[in-house]
mmCIF file of C-alpha atoms in Angstrom:
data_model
loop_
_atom_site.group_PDB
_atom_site.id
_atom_site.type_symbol
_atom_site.label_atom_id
_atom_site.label_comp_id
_atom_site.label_asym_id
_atom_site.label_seq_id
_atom_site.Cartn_x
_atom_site.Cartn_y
_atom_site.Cartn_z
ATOM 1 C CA UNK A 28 26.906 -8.347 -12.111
ATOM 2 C CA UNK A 29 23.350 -9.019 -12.126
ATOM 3 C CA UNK A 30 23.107 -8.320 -8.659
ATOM 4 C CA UNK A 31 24.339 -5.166 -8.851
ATOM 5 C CA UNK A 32 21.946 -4.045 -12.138
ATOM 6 C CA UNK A 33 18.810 -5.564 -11.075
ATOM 7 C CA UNK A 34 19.043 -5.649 -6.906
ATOM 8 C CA UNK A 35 16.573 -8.061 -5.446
ATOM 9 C CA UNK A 36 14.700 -5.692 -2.508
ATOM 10 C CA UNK A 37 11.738 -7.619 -0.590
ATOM 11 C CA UNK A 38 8.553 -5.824 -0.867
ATOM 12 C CA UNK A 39 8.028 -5.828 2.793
ATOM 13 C CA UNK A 40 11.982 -3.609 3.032
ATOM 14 C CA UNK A 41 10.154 -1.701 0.217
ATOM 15 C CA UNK A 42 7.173 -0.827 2.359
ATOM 16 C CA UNK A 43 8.843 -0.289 5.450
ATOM 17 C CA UNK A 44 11.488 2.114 3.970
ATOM 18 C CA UNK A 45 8.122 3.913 2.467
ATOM 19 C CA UNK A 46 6.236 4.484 5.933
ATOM 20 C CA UNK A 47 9.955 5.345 7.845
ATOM 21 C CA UNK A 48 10.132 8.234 5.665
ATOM 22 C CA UNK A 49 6.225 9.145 6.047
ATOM 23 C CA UNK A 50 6.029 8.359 9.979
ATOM 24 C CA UNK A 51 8.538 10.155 11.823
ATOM 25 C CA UNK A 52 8.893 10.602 15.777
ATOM 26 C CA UNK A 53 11.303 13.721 15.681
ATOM 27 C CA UNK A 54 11.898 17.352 16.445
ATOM 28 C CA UNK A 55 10.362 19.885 14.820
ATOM 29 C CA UNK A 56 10.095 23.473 15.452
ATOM 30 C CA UNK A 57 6.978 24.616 13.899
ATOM 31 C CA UNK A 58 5.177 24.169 16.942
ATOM 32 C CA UNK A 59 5.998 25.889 20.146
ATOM 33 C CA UNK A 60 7.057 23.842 23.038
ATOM 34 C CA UNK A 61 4.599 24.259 26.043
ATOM 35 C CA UNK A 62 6.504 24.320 28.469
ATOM 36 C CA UNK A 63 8.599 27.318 27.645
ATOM 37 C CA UNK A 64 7.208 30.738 26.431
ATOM 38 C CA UNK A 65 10.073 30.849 23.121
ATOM 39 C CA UNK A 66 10.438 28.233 19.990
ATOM 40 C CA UNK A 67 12.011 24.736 21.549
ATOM 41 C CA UNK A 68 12.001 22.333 19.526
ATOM 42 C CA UNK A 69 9.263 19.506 20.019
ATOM 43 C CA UNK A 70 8.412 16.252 19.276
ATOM 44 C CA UNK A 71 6.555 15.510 16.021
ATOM 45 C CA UNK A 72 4.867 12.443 15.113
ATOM 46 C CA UNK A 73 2.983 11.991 11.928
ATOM 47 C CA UNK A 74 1.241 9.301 11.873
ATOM 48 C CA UNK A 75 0.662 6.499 8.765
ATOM 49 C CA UNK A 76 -3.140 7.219 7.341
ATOM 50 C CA UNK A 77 -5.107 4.177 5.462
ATOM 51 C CA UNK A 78 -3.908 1.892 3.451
ATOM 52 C CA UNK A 79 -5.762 0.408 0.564
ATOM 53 C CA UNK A 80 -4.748 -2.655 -1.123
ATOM 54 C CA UNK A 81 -5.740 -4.206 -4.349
ATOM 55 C CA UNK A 82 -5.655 -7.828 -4.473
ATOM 56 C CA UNK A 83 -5.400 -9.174 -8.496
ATOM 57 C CA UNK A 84 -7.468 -12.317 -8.390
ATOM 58 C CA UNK A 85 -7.652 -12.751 -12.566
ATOM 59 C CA UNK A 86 -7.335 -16.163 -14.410
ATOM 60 C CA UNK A 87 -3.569 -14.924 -14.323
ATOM 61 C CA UNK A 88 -2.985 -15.449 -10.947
ATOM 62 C CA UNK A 89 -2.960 -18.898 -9.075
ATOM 63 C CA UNK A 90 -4.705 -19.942 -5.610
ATOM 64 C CA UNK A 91 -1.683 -19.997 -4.413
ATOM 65 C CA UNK A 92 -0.390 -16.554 -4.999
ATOM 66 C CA UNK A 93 -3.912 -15.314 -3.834
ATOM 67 C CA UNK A 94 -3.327 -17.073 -0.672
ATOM 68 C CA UNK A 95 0.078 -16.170 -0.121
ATOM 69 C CA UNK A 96 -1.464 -12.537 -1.060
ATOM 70 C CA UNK A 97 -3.923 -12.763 1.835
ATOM 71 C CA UNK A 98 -1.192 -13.565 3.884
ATOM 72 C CA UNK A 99 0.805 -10.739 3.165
ATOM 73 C CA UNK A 100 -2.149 -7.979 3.808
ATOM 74 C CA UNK A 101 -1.791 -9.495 7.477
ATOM 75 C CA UNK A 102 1.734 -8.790 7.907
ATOM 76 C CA UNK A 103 1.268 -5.081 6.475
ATOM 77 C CA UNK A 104 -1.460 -4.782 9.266
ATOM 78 C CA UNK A 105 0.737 -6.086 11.719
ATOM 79 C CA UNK A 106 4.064 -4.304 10.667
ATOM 80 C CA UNK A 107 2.856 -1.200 9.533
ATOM 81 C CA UNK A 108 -0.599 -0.800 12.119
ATOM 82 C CA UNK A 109 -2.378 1.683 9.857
ATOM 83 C CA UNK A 110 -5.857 2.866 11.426
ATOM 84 C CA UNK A 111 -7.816 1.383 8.147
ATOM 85 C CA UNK A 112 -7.139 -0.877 5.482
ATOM 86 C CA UNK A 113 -9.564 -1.405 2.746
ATOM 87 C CA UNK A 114 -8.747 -4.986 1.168
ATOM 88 C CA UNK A 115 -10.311 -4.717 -2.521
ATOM 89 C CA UNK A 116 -10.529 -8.344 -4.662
ATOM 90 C CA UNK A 117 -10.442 -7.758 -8.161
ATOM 91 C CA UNK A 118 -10.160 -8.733 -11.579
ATOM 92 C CA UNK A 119 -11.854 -6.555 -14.277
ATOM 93 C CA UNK A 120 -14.012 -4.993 -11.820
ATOM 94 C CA UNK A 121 -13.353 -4.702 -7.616
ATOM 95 C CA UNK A 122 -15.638 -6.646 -5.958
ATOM 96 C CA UNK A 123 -16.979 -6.521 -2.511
ATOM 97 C CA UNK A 124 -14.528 -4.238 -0.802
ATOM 98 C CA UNK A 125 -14.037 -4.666 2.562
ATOM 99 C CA UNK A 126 -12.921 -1.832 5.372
ATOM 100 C CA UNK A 127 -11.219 -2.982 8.323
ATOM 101 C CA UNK A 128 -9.935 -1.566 11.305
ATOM 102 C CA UNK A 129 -6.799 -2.272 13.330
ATOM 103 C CA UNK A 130 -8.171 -5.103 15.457
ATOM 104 C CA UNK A 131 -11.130 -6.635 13.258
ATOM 105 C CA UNK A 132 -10.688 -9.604 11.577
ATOM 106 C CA UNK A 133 -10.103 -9.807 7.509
ATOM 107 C CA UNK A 134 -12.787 -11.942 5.961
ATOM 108 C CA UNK A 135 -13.870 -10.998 1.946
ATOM 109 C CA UNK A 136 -14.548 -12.984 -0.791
ATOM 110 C CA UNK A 137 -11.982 -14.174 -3.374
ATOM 111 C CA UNK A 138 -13.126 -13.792 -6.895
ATOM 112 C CA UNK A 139 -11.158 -15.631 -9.197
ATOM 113 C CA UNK A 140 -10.619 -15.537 -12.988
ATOM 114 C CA UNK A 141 -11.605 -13.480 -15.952
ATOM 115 C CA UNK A 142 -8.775 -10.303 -17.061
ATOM 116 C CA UNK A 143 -7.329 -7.749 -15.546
ATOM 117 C CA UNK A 144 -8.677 -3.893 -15.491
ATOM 118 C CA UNK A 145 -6.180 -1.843 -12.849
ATOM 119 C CA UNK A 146 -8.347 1.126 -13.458
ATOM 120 C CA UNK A 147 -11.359 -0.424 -11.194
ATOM 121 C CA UNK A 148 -9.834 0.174 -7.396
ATOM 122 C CA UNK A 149 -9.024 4.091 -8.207
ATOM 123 C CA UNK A 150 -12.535 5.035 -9.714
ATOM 124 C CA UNK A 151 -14.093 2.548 -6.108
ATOM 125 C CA UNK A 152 -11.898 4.483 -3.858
ATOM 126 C CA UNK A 153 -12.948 7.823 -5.199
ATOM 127 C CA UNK A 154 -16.554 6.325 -4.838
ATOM 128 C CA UNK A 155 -16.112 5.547 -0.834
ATOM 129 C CA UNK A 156 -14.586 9.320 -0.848
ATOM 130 C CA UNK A 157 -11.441 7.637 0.555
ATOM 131 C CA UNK A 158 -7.770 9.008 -0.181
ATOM 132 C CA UNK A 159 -5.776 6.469 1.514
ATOM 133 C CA UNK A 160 -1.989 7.378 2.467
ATOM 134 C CA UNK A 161 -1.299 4.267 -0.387
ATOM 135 C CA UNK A 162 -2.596 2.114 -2.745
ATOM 136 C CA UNK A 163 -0.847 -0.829 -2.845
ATOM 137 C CA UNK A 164 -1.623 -3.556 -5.663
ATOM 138 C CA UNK A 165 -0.660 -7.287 -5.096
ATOM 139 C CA UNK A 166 -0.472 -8.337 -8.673
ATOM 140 C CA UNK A 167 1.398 -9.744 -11.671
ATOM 141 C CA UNK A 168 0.969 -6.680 -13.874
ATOM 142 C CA UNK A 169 -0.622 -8.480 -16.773
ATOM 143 C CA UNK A 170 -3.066 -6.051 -17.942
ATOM 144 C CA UNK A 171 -2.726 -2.987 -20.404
ATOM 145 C CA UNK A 172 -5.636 -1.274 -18.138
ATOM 146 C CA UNK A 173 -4.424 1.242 -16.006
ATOM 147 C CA UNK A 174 -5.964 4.157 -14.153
ATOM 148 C CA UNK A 175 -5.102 8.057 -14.378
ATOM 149 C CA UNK A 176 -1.854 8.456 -12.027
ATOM 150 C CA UNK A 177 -4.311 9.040 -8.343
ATOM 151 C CA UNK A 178 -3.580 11.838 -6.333
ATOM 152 C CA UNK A 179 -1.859 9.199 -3.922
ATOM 153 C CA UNK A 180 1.176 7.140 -3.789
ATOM 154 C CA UNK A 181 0.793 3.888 -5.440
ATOM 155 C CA UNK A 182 3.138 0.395 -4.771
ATOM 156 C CA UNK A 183 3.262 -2.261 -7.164
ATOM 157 C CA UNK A 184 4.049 -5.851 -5.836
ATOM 158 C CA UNK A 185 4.361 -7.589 -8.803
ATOM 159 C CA UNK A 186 5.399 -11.732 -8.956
ATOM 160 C CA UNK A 187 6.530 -10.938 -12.646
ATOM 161 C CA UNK A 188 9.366 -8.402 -13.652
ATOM 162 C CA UNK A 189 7.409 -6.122 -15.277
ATOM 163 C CA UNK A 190 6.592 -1.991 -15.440
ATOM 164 C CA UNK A 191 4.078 0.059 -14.464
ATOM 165 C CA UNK A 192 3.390 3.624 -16.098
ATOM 166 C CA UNK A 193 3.152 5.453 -12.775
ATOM 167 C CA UNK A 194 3.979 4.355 -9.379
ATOM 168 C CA UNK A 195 7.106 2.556 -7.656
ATOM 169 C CA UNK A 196 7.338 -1.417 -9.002
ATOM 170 C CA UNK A 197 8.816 -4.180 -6.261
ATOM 171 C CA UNK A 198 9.258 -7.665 -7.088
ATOM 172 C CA UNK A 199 7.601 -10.389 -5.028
ATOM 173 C CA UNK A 200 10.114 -12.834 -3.950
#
């Protein structure tokens, strides 16, 4: 019965399922085909924008889950090949942000320890005049500090079972 109220989902189905629905290669007829002078349909392909991710590195959250954090911006890169992703450590405050393109290696600096202010990665994004397709924040959720709703989508990967006010919640497992 549990299984059926509370379905486990990995966060990487989660994500996947999210840029499927974003990034299609189909037909569409709001643009003219070239090759004939009436409305054919054509093939459209949207493509995924930037991705920013927020990596929690409070006194909450273990070397371990930071590491196995780091690891999983890697596999978004690789699975999900967005043109930008801008990796932001943070605890009460973001610190040293770090843009990286498709190709380019990840290196930043892990802070670690003091609380937890979720507010901190919206108000630095809006700084760097970037509105990335999705904010994604590797956390536990321990924090009552939480930004306005953005104007993007925003993914929670939490390790605890917890809520967020805004934004779609996914359970690291």
């Amino acid at each position: 019965i549990d299984g059926f109220l509370n379905p486990k989902v990995s966060w990487q189905e989660a994500l996947q399922r999210y840029f499927r629905t974003r990034a299609k290669d189909d037909y569409s007829w709001s643009r003219p085909n070239r090759r004939y002078p009436f409305y054919m349909p054509s093939l459209d392909s949207q493509k995924i924008g930037d991705v920013a991710i927020a990596i929690d590195c409070s006194g909450s959250i273990s070397t371990d889950v930071v590491r196995q954090f780091v690891a999983e911006i890697e596999d978004i890169r690789s699975s999900v090949k967005p043109p930008q992703v801008i990796v932001m450590p943070f605890d009460t405050r973001v610190r040293h942000p770090v843009v990286v393109g498709p190709d380019e290696p990840i290196n930043f600096t892990v802070p670690h320890g003091g609380g937890t202010a979720f507010d901190d990665p919206v108000r630095v994004l809006d700084e760097m005049g970037i509105q990335p397709e999705l904010l994604i924040y590797l956390t536990d959720l321990d924090s009552s500090v939480f930004p306005v709703e953005p104007m993007y989508p925003v993914l929670w990967v939490t390790t605890q079972k917890t809520r967020a006010p805004f934004g779609e919640v996914i359970e690291m497992h």
